[in-house]
PDB file of C-alpha atoms in Angstrom:
ATOM      1  CA  UNK A   1       0.121  -0.258   0.057  1.00  0.00           C
ATOM      2  CA  UNK A   2       1.409   3.458  -1.046  1.00  0.00           C
ATOM      3  CA  UNK A   3      -0.679   6.613  -0.131  1.00  0.00           C
ATOM      4  CA  UNK A   4      -0.123  10.122  -1.058  1.00  0.00           C
ATOM      5  CA  UNK A   5      -1.338  12.894   1.312  1.00  0.00           C
ATOM      6  CA  UNK A   6      -1.596  16.483   0.352  1.00  0.00           C
ATOM      7  CA  UNK A   7      -3.150  19.648   2.258  1.00  0.00           C
ATOM      8  CA  UNK A   8      -3.074  23.565   2.543  1.00  0.00           C
ATOM      9  CA  UNK A   9      -3.217  23.701  -1.361  1.00  0.00           C
ATOM     10  CA  UNK A  10      -4.927  27.240  -0.437  1.00  0.00           C
ATOM     11  CA  UNK A  11      -5.996  28.371  -4.453  1.00  0.00           C
ATOM     12  CA  UNK A  12      -2.621  27.553  -5.722  1.00  0.00           C
ATOM     13  CA  UNK A  13      -3.249  25.304  -8.806  1.00  0.00           C
ATOM     14  CA  UNK A  14      -0.102  25.720 -10.313  1.00  0.00           C
ATOM     15  CA  UNK A  15       1.679  24.017  -7.269  1.00  0.00           C
ATOM     16  CA  UNK A  16      -1.176  21.485  -7.278  1.00  0.00           C
ATOM     17  CA  UNK A  17      -0.854  20.200 -10.770  1.00  0.00           C
ATOM     18  CA  UNK A  18       3.058  19.968 -10.033  1.00  0.00           C
ATOM     19  CA  UNK A  19       2.381  17.853  -7.096  1.00  0.00           C
ATOM     20  CA  UNK A  20      -0.234  15.511  -8.791  1.00  0.00           C
ATOM     21  CA  UNK A  21       2.166  15.115 -11.658  1.00  0.00           C
ATOM     22  CA  UNK A  22       5.048  13.992  -9.151  1.00  0.00           C
ATOM     23  CA  UNK A  23       2.486  11.691  -7.148  1.00  0.00           C
ATOM     24  CA  UNK A  24       1.616  10.044 -10.613  1.00  0.00           C
ATOM     25  CA  UNK A  25       5.271   9.242 -11.371  1.00  0.00           C
ATOM     26  CA  UNK A  26       5.280   7.612  -7.783  1.00  0.00           C
ATOM     27  CA  UNK A  27       2.475   5.055  -8.776  1.00  0.00           C
ATOM     28  CA  UNK A  28       0.675   5.794  -5.473  1.00  0.00           C
ATOM     29  CA  UNK A  29      -2.437   3.489  -4.608  1.00  0.00           C
ATOM     30  CA  UNK A  30      -4.626   6.371  -3.583  1.00  0.00           C
ATOM     31  CA  UNK A  31      -4.617   9.920  -2.836  1.00  0.00           C
ATOM     32  CA  UNK A  32      -6.260  11.921   0.250  1.00  0.00           C
ATOM     33  CA  UNK A  33      -6.569  15.510   0.991  1.00  0.00           C
ATOM     34  CA  UNK A  34      -6.333  16.880   4.615  1.00  0.00           C
ATOM     35  CA  UNK A  35      -8.105  20.270   4.217  1.00  0.00           C
ATOM     36  CA  UNK A  36      -7.689  23.801   3.020  1.00  0.00           C
ATOM     37  CA  UNK A  37      -8.504  23.493  -0.621  1.00  0.00           C
ATOM     38  CA  UNK A  38      -8.845  26.924  -1.991  1.00  0.00           C
ATOM     39  CA  UNK A  39      -8.871  29.963   0.397  1.00  0.00           C
ATOM     40  CA  UNK A  40      -5.936  32.601  -0.081  1.00  0.00           C
ATOM     41  CA  UNK A  41      -4.832  31.595  -3.575  1.00  0.00           C
ATOM     42  CA  UNK A  42      -5.526  33.239  -6.951  1.00  0.00           C
ATOM     43  CA  UNK A  43      -7.202  30.201  -8.570  1.00  0.00           C
ATOM     44  CA  UNK A  44      -9.707  28.772  -5.994  1.00  0.00           C
ATOM     45  CA  UNK A  45     -12.391  27.467  -8.537  1.00  0.00           C
ATOM     46  CA  UNK A  46      -9.685  25.798 -10.752  1.00  0.00           C
ATOM     47  CA  UNK A  47      -8.141  23.970  -7.447  1.00  0.00           C
ATOM     48  CA  UNK A  48     -11.460  23.092  -6.087  1.00  0.00           C
ATOM     49  CA  UNK A  49     -12.535  21.376  -9.462  1.00  0.00           C
ATOM     50  CA  UNK A  50      -8.989  19.753  -9.668  1.00  0.00           C
ATOM     51  CA  UNK A  51      -9.315  18.281  -6.031  1.00  0.00           C
ATOM     52  CA  UNK A  52     -13.174  17.258  -7.037  1.00  0.00           C
ATOM     53  CA  UNK A  53     -12.030  15.373  -9.941  1.00  0.00           C
ATOM     54  CA  UNK A  54      -9.841  13.241  -8.015  1.00  0.00           C
ATOM     55  CA  UNK A  55     -12.565  11.416  -6.416  1.00  0.00           C
ATOM     56  CA  UNK A  56     -10.764  10.726  -3.415  1.00  0.00           C
ATOM     57  CA  UNK A  57     -11.265  11.437   0.447  1.00  0.00           C
ATOM     58  CA  UNK A  58     -11.179  15.087   1.515  1.00  0.00           C
ATOM     59  CA  UNK A  59     -11.106  16.410   4.572  1.00  0.00           C
ATOM     60  CA  UNK A  60     -12.383  19.872   5.914  1.00  0.00           C
ATOM     61  CA  UNK A  61      -9.948  22.646   7.210  1.00  0.00           C
ATOM     62  CA  UNK A  62     -10.042  25.713   8.936  1.00  0.00           C
ATOM     63  CA  UNK A  63      -9.777  27.838   5.584  1.00  0.00           C
ATOM     64  CA  UNK A  64     -12.638  25.643   3.992  1.00  0.00           C
ATOM     65  CA  UNK A  65     -14.677  26.702   7.094  1.00  0.00           C
ATOM     66  CA  UNK A  66     -13.943  30.192   6.760  1.00  0.00           C
ATOM     67  CA  UNK A  67     -15.018  30.142   3.036  1.00  0.00           C
ATOM     68  CA  UNK A  68     -18.409  28.763   4.075  1.00  0.00           C
ATOM     69  CA  UNK A  69     -19.021  31.300   7.084  1.00  0.00           C
ATOM     70  CA  UNK A  70     -16.264  34.038   7.048  1.00  0.00           C
ATOM     71  CA  UNK A  71     -13.568  34.400   9.780  1.00  0.00           C
ATOM     72  CA  UNK A  72     -14.804  34.987  12.957  1.00  0.00           C
ATOM     73  CA  UNK A  73     -13.788  37.395  16.024  1.00  0.00           C
ATOM     74  CA  UNK A  74     -11.119  35.911  17.943  1.00  0.00           C
ATOM     75  CA  UNK A  75      -9.994  33.434  15.189  1.00  0.00           C
ATOM     76  CA  UNK A  76      -7.069  35.557  13.649  1.00  0.00           C
ATOM     77  CA  UNK A  77      -5.596  38.771  15.068  1.00  0.00           C
ATOM     78  CA  UNK A  78      -8.295  41.479  15.070  1.00  0.00           C
ATOM     79  CA  UNK A  79      -5.991  43.788  12.722  1.00  0.00           C
ATOM     80  CA  UNK A  80      -6.157  41.048   9.981  1.00  0.00           C
ATOM     81  CA  UNK A  81      -9.603  39.723  10.019  1.00  0.00           C
ATOM     82  CA  UNK A  82     -11.132  42.657   7.826  1.00  0.00           C
ATOM     83  CA  UNK A  83      -8.582  41.718   5.220  1.00  0.00           C
ATOM     84  CA  UNK A  84      -9.066  38.204   5.524  1.00  0.00           C
ATOM     85  CA  UNK A  85     -12.978  38.462   5.139  1.00  0.00           C
ATOM     86  CA  UNK A  86     -12.258  40.785   2.095  1.00  0.00           C
ATOM     87  CA  UNK A  87      -9.864  37.778   0.778  1.00  0.00           C
ATOM     88  CA  UNK A  88     -12.907  35.321   1.739  1.00  0.00           C
ATOM     89  CA  UNK A  89     -15.349  37.366  -0.060  1.00  0.00           C
ATOM     90  CA  UNK A  90     -13.251  37.282  -3.256  1.00  0.00           C
ATOM     91  CA  UNK A  91     -12.779  33.682  -3.082  1.00  0.00           C
ATOM     92  CA  UNK A  92     -16.695  32.892  -2.578  1.00  0.00           C
ATOM     93  CA  UNK A  93     -17.165  35.007  -5.719  1.00  0.00           C
ATOM     94  CA  UNK A  94     -15.090  32.646  -7.851  1.00  0.00           C
ATOM     95  CA  UNK A  95     -17.056  29.571  -6.463  1.00  0.00           C
ATOM     96  CA  UNK A  96     -20.547  28.439  -7.040  1.00  0.00           C
ATOM     97  CA  UNK A  97     -23.279  27.354  -4.579  1.00  0.00           C
ATOM     98  CA  UNK A  98     -22.485  23.662  -5.289  1.00  0.00           C
ATOM     99  CA  UNK A  99     -19.134  24.383  -4.271  1.00  0.00           C
ATOM    100  CA  UNK A 100     -19.575  25.785  -1.020  1.00  0.00           C
ATOM    101  CA  UNK A 101     -22.215  23.063  -0.183  1.00  0.00           C
ATOM    102  CA  UNK A 102     -19.242  20.595  -0.821  1.00  0.00           C
ATOM    103  CA  UNK A 103     -16.879  22.634   1.526  1.00  0.00           C
ATOM    104  CA  UNK A 104     -19.322  22.856   4.176  1.00  0.00           C
ATOM    105  CA  UNK A 105     -20.152  18.925   4.170  1.00  0.00           C
ATOM    106  CA  UNK A 106     -16.801  17.937   4.309  1.00  0.00           C
ATOM    107  CA  UNK A 107     -15.840  15.569   7.133  1.00  0.00           C
ATOM    108  CA  UNK A 108     -13.160  16.377   9.870  1.00  0.00           C
ATOM    109  CA  UNK A 109     -11.129  13.409  10.229  1.00  0.00           C
ATOM    110  CA  UNK A 110     -10.454   9.753   8.595  1.00  0.00           C
ATOM    111  CA  UNK A 111      -9.524   6.438  10.025  1.00  0.00           C
ATOM    112  CA  UNK A 112      -7.583   4.422   7.843  1.00  0.00           C
ATOM    113  CA  UNK A 113      -6.744   0.690   7.886  1.00  0.00           C
ATOM    114  CA  UNK A 114      -3.144   0.722   5.918  1.00  0.00           C
ATOM    115  CA  UNK A 115      -3.219  -3.174   6.179  1.00  0.00           C
ATOM    116  CA  UNK A 116      -4.264  -5.598   8.963  1.00  0.00           C
ATOM    117  CA  UNK A 117      -1.257  -4.182  10.879  1.00  0.00           C
ATOM    118  CA  UNK A 118      -1.161  -0.786  10.563  1.00  0.00           C
ATOM    119  CA  UNK A 119      -3.936   2.062  11.383  1.00  0.00           C
ATOM    120  CA  UNK A 120      -3.501   5.567  10.401  1.00  0.00           C
ATOM    121  CA  UNK A 121      -5.472   8.641  11.714  1.00  0.00           C
ATOM    122  CA  UNK A 122      -5.598  11.676   9.872  1.00  0.00           C
ATOM    123  CA  UNK A 123      -7.111  15.167  10.490  1.00  0.00           C
ATOM    124  CA  UNK A 124      -6.283  18.739   9.545  1.00  0.00           C
ATOM    125  CA  UNK A 125      -5.336  20.808  12.938  1.00  0.00           C
ATOM    126  CA  UNK A 126      -6.150  18.371  15.717  1.00  0.00           C
ATOM    127  CA  UNK A 127      -8.541  15.709  16.042  1.00  0.00           C
ATOM    128  CA  UNK A 128     -10.965  18.303  18.196  1.00  0.00           C
ATOM    129  CA  UNK A 129     -10.339  21.504  16.278  1.00  0.00           C
ATOM    130  CA  UNK A 130      -9.974  22.975  12.900  1.00  0.00           C
ATOM    131  CA  UNK A 131      -7.996  25.858  14.480  1.00  0.00           C
ATOM    132  CA  UNK A 132      -5.718  24.579  17.263  1.00  0.00           C
ATOM    133  CA  UNK A 133      -2.244  24.673  16.511  1.00  0.00           C
ATOM    134  CA  UNK A 134       0.651  21.999  17.368  1.00  0.00           C
ATOM    135  CA  UNK A 135       4.013  23.325  16.152  1.00  0.00           C
ATOM    136  CA  UNK A 136       6.921  20.733  15.324  1.00  0.00           C
ATOM    137  CA  UNK A 137       8.769  21.480  18.610  1.00  0.00           C
ATOM    138  CA  UNK A 138       6.099  20.557  20.788  1.00  0.00           C
ATOM    139  CA  UNK A 139       7.112  18.145  23.687  1.00  0.00           C
ATOM    140  CA  UNK A 140       6.236  14.607  23.351  1.00  0.00           C
ATOM    141  CA  UNK A 141       3.795  14.744  26.331  1.00  0.00           C
ATOM    142  CA  UNK A 142       2.005  17.468  24.265  1.00  0.00           C
ATOM    143  CA  UNK A 143       1.990  15.930  21.009  1.00  0.00           C
ATOM    144  CA  UNK A 144       0.600  12.754  22.550  1.00  0.00           C
ATOM    145  CA  UNK A 145      -2.159  14.606  24.286  1.00  0.00           C
ATOM    146  CA  UNK A 146      -2.963  17.188  21.071  1.00  0.00           C
ATOM    147  CA  UNK A 147      -2.825  14.914  18.366  1.00  0.00           C
ATOM    148  CA  UNK A 148      -2.387  11.230  19.225  1.00  0.00           C
ATOM    149  CA  UNK A 149      -5.735  10.674  21.224  1.00  0.00           C
ATOM    150  CA  UNK A 150      -6.718   7.473  19.058  1.00  0.00           C
ATOM    151  CA  UNK A 151      -4.583   5.116  20.711  1.00  0.00           C
ATOM    152  CA  UNK A 152      -5.034   2.179  18.608  1.00  0.00           C
ATOM    153  CA  UNK A 153      -3.410   4.156  15.366  1.00  0.00           C
ATOM    154  CA  UNK A 154       0.297   3.415  14.639  1.00  0.00           C
ATOM    155  CA  UNK A 155       0.649   6.651  12.584  1.00  0.00           C
ATOM    156  CA  UNK A 156      -1.018  10.254  12.719  1.00  0.00           C
ATOM    157  CA  UNK A 157      -0.859  12.837  10.188  1.00  0.00           C
ATOM    158  CA  UNK A 158      -2.087  16.254  10.116  1.00  0.00           C
ATOM    159  CA  UNK A 159      -1.922  19.606   7.985  1.00  0.00           C
ATOM    160  CA  UNK A 160      -2.708  23.326   8.987  1.00  0.00           C
ATOM    161  CA  UNK A 161       0.940  24.689  10.354  1.00  0.00           C
ATOM    162  CA  UNK A 162       2.573  24.692   6.814  1.00  0.00           C
ATOM    163  CA  UNK A 163       5.651  23.215   8.424  1.00  0.00           C
ATOM    164  CA  UNK A 164       6.400  19.630   7.219  1.00  0.00           C
ATOM    165  CA  UNK A 165       8.211  17.166  10.097  1.00  0.00           C
ATOM    166  CA  UNK A 166       8.391  13.359  10.868  1.00  0.00           C
ATOM    167  CA  UNK A 167       8.653  12.687  14.807  1.00  0.00           C
ATOM    168  CA  UNK A 168       8.507   9.394  16.810  1.00  0.00           C
ATOM    169  CA  UNK A 169       6.766   9.672  19.944  1.00  0.00           C
ATOM    170  CA  UNK A 170       6.155   6.619  22.397  1.00  0.00           C
ATOM    171  CA  UNK A 171       7.023   3.919  19.525  1.00  0.00           C
ATOM    172  CA  UNK A 172       4.557   5.839  17.000  1.00  0.00           C
ATOM    173  CA  UNK A 173       5.046   8.235  13.927  1.00  0.00           C
ATOM    174  CA  UNK A 174       3.590  11.425  13.674  1.00  0.00           C
ATOM    175  CA  UNK A 175       3.824  13.854  10.523  1.00  0.00           C
ATOM    176  CA  UNK A 176       2.732  16.895   9.251  1.00  0.00           C
ATOM    177  CA  UNK A 177       2.467  17.323   5.400  1.00  0.00           C
ATOM    178  CA  UNK A 178       3.536  21.125   5.163  1.00  0.00           C
ATOM    179  CA  UNK A 179       1.713  22.762   2.518  1.00  0.00           C
ATOM    180  CA  UNK A 180       1.260  22.386  -1.247  1.00  0.00           C
ATOM    181  CA  UNK A 181       0.215  25.806  -2.018  1.00  0.00           C
ATOM    182  CA  UNK A 182       1.827  28.063   0.819  1.00  0.00           C
ATOM    183  CA  UNK A 183       4.980  26.417   2.453  1.00  0.00           C
ATOM    184  CA  UNK A 184       6.154  28.558   5.516  1.00  0.00           C
ATOM    185  CA  UNK A 185       9.307  26.802   6.065  1.00  0.00           C
ATOM    186  CA  UNK A 186      11.694  29.315   3.861  1.00  0.00           C
ATOM    187  CA  UNK A 187      11.715  26.695   0.900  1.00  0.00           C
ATOM    188  CA  UNK A 188       9.123  27.955  -1.799  1.00  0.00           C
ATOM    189  CA  UNK A 189       8.853  24.232  -3.002  1.00  0.00           C
ATOM    190  CA  UNK A 190       5.308  22.483  -2.481  1.00  0.00           C
ATOM    191  CA  UNK A 191       5.254  19.778   0.301  1.00  0.00           C
ATOM    192  CA  UNK A 192       3.374  16.611   0.597  1.00  0.00           C
ATOM    193  CA  UNK A 193       3.795  13.289   2.209  1.00  0.00           C
ATOM    194  CA  UNK A 194       3.975   9.586   1.022  1.00  0.00           C
ATOM    195  CA  UNK A 195       3.181   6.650   3.252  1.00  0.00           C
ATOM    196  CA  UNK A 196       4.162   3.137   2.350  1.00  0.00           C
ATOM    197  CA  UNK A 197       3.032   0.203   4.270  1.00  0.00           C
ATOM    198  CA  UNK A 198       4.062  -3.646   4.005  1.00  0.00           C
ATOM    199  CA  UNK A 199       2.821  -5.848   6.835  1.00  0.00           C
ATOM    200  CA  UNK A 200       4.083  -4.187   9.937  1.00  0.00           C
ATOM    201  CA  UNK A 201       6.854  -2.183   8.296  1.00  0.00           C
ATOM    202  CA  UNK A 202       6.122   1.302   7.191  1.00  0.00           C
ATOM    203  CA  UNK A 203       7.793   4.222   5.666  1.00  0.00           C
ATOM    204  CA  UNK A 204       6.870   7.959   5.901  1.00  0.00           C
ATOM    205  CA  UNK A 205       8.377  10.669   3.356  1.00  0.00           C
ATOM    206  CA  UNK A 206       8.344  14.165   3.007  1.00  0.00           C
ATOM    207  CA  UNK A 207       8.345  15.301  -0.961  1.00  0.00           C
ATOM    208  CA  UNK A 208       9.440  18.741  -1.970  1.00  0.00           C
ATOM    209  CA  UNK A 209       8.448  19.762  -5.703  1.00  0.00           C
ATOM    210  CA  UNK A 210       9.397  22.892  -7.561  1.00  0.00           C
ATOM    211  CA  UNK A 211       6.763  24.905  -9.116  1.00  0.00           C
ATOM    212  CA  UNK A 212       6.452  28.128 -10.920  1.00  0.00           C
ATOM    213  CA  UNK A 213       6.209  30.557  -8.041  1.00  0.00           C
ATOM    214  CA  UNK A 214       6.539  33.761 -10.276  1.00  0.00           C
ATOM    215  CA  UNK A 215       3.677  32.709 -12.103  1.00  0.00           C
ATOM    216  CA  UNK A 216       1.689  32.533  -9.139  1.00  0.00           C
ATOM    217  CA  UNK A 217       2.874  35.867  -7.445  1.00  0.00           C
ATOM    218  CA  UNK A 218       1.635  37.271 -10.698  1.00  0.00           C
ATOM    219  CA  UNK A 219      -1.614  35.667 -10.697  1.00  0.00           C
ATOM    220  CA  UNK A 220      -2.420  37.706  -7.289  1.00  0.00           C
ATOM    221  CA  UNK A 221      -2.139  40.953  -9.179  1.00  0.00           C
ATOM    222  CA  UNK A 222      -3.880  39.659 -12.469  1.00  0.00           C
ATOM    223  CA  UNK A 223      -6.690  38.468 -10.860  1.00  0.00           C
ATOM    224  CA  UNK A 224      -7.330  41.597  -8.714  1.00  0.00           C
ATOM    225  CA  UNK A 225      -6.736  39.468  -5.323  1.00  0.00           C
ATOM    226  CA  UNK A 226      -7.232  41.416  -2.422  1.00  0.00           C
ATOM    227  CA  UNK A 227      -4.144  41.492  -0.349  1.00  0.00           C
ATOM    228  CA  UNK A 228      -2.241  40.859  -3.416  1.00  0.00           C
ATOM    229  CA  UNK A 229       1.259  42.092  -2.453  1.00  0.00           C
ATOM    230  CA  UNK A 230       1.374  40.322   0.931  1.00  0.00           C
ATOM    231  CA  UNK A 231       0.536  37.115  -0.669  1.00  0.00           C
ATOM    232  CA  UNK A 232       3.137  37.501  -3.505  1.00  0.00           C
ATOM    233  CA  UNK A 233       5.833  37.742  -0.410  1.00  0.00           C
ATOM    234  CA  UNK A 234       4.408  34.561   0.986  1.00  0.00           C
ATOM    235  CA  UNK A 235       4.572  32.512  -2.148  1.00  0.00           C
ATOM    236  CA  UNK A 236       8.160  34.015  -2.866  1.00  0.00           C
ATOM    237  CA  UNK A 237       9.419  33.694   0.390  1.00  0.00           C
ATOM    238  CA  UNK A 238       7.535  30.881   1.847  1.00  0.00           C
ATOM    239  CA  UNK A 239       7.010  32.728   4.951  1.00  0.00           C
ATOM    240  CA  UNK A 240       4.006  33.303   7.061  1.00  0.00           C
ATOM    241  CA  UNK A 241       2.107  36.579   6.247  1.00  0.00           C
ATOM    242  CA  UNK A 242       3.529  39.385   8.665  1.00  0.00           C
TER     243      UNK A 242
END
């Protein structure tokens, strides 16, 4: 069994196409998406259509929730909320009612039997929340308490923080996918994870894929995206918006 997991695409269809091409070259058995499909990118409709055409499992992320109902007080710094809702409104203007219904009805987590020996638990941010942030440097006890709540699982995968990593805690594996569309680790290459399982053995790898960053940066301006200068800096520098 070989599975590819992608997340945090954020409307970056150029990066998504590069990743899907890379995944195809690896001859994976299946693909799953762990949330944040189209918000904060220049091509939300194209990105969502690509994901839906895969006919694969898709989990809801916080950005998918924001597209459906907006960014609420207390969810982001207040000085950023007005602009983020302007970005959300622009994103919604590019979608149709069926797209919004699709995002609204996405599940929050999936459990997988990779085979008869290995179980995998996947979610966007934590099993309990679409918004909580658990960073790579979190203590083992913190990771165990916040992310590894399904004790019968052997592997745990999540997205949300845009920082790919793999750690082993109490004999189990925990990995973050990073981000397809908006990596935050200073490397402007799309990130995703491949899991290979064979009986009681498994391998987790972080894959990095180059894409045309400048094309995406230009799209923000060409398509009239609100907050274009900030998002251009994010994709070019692979750093969080300041």
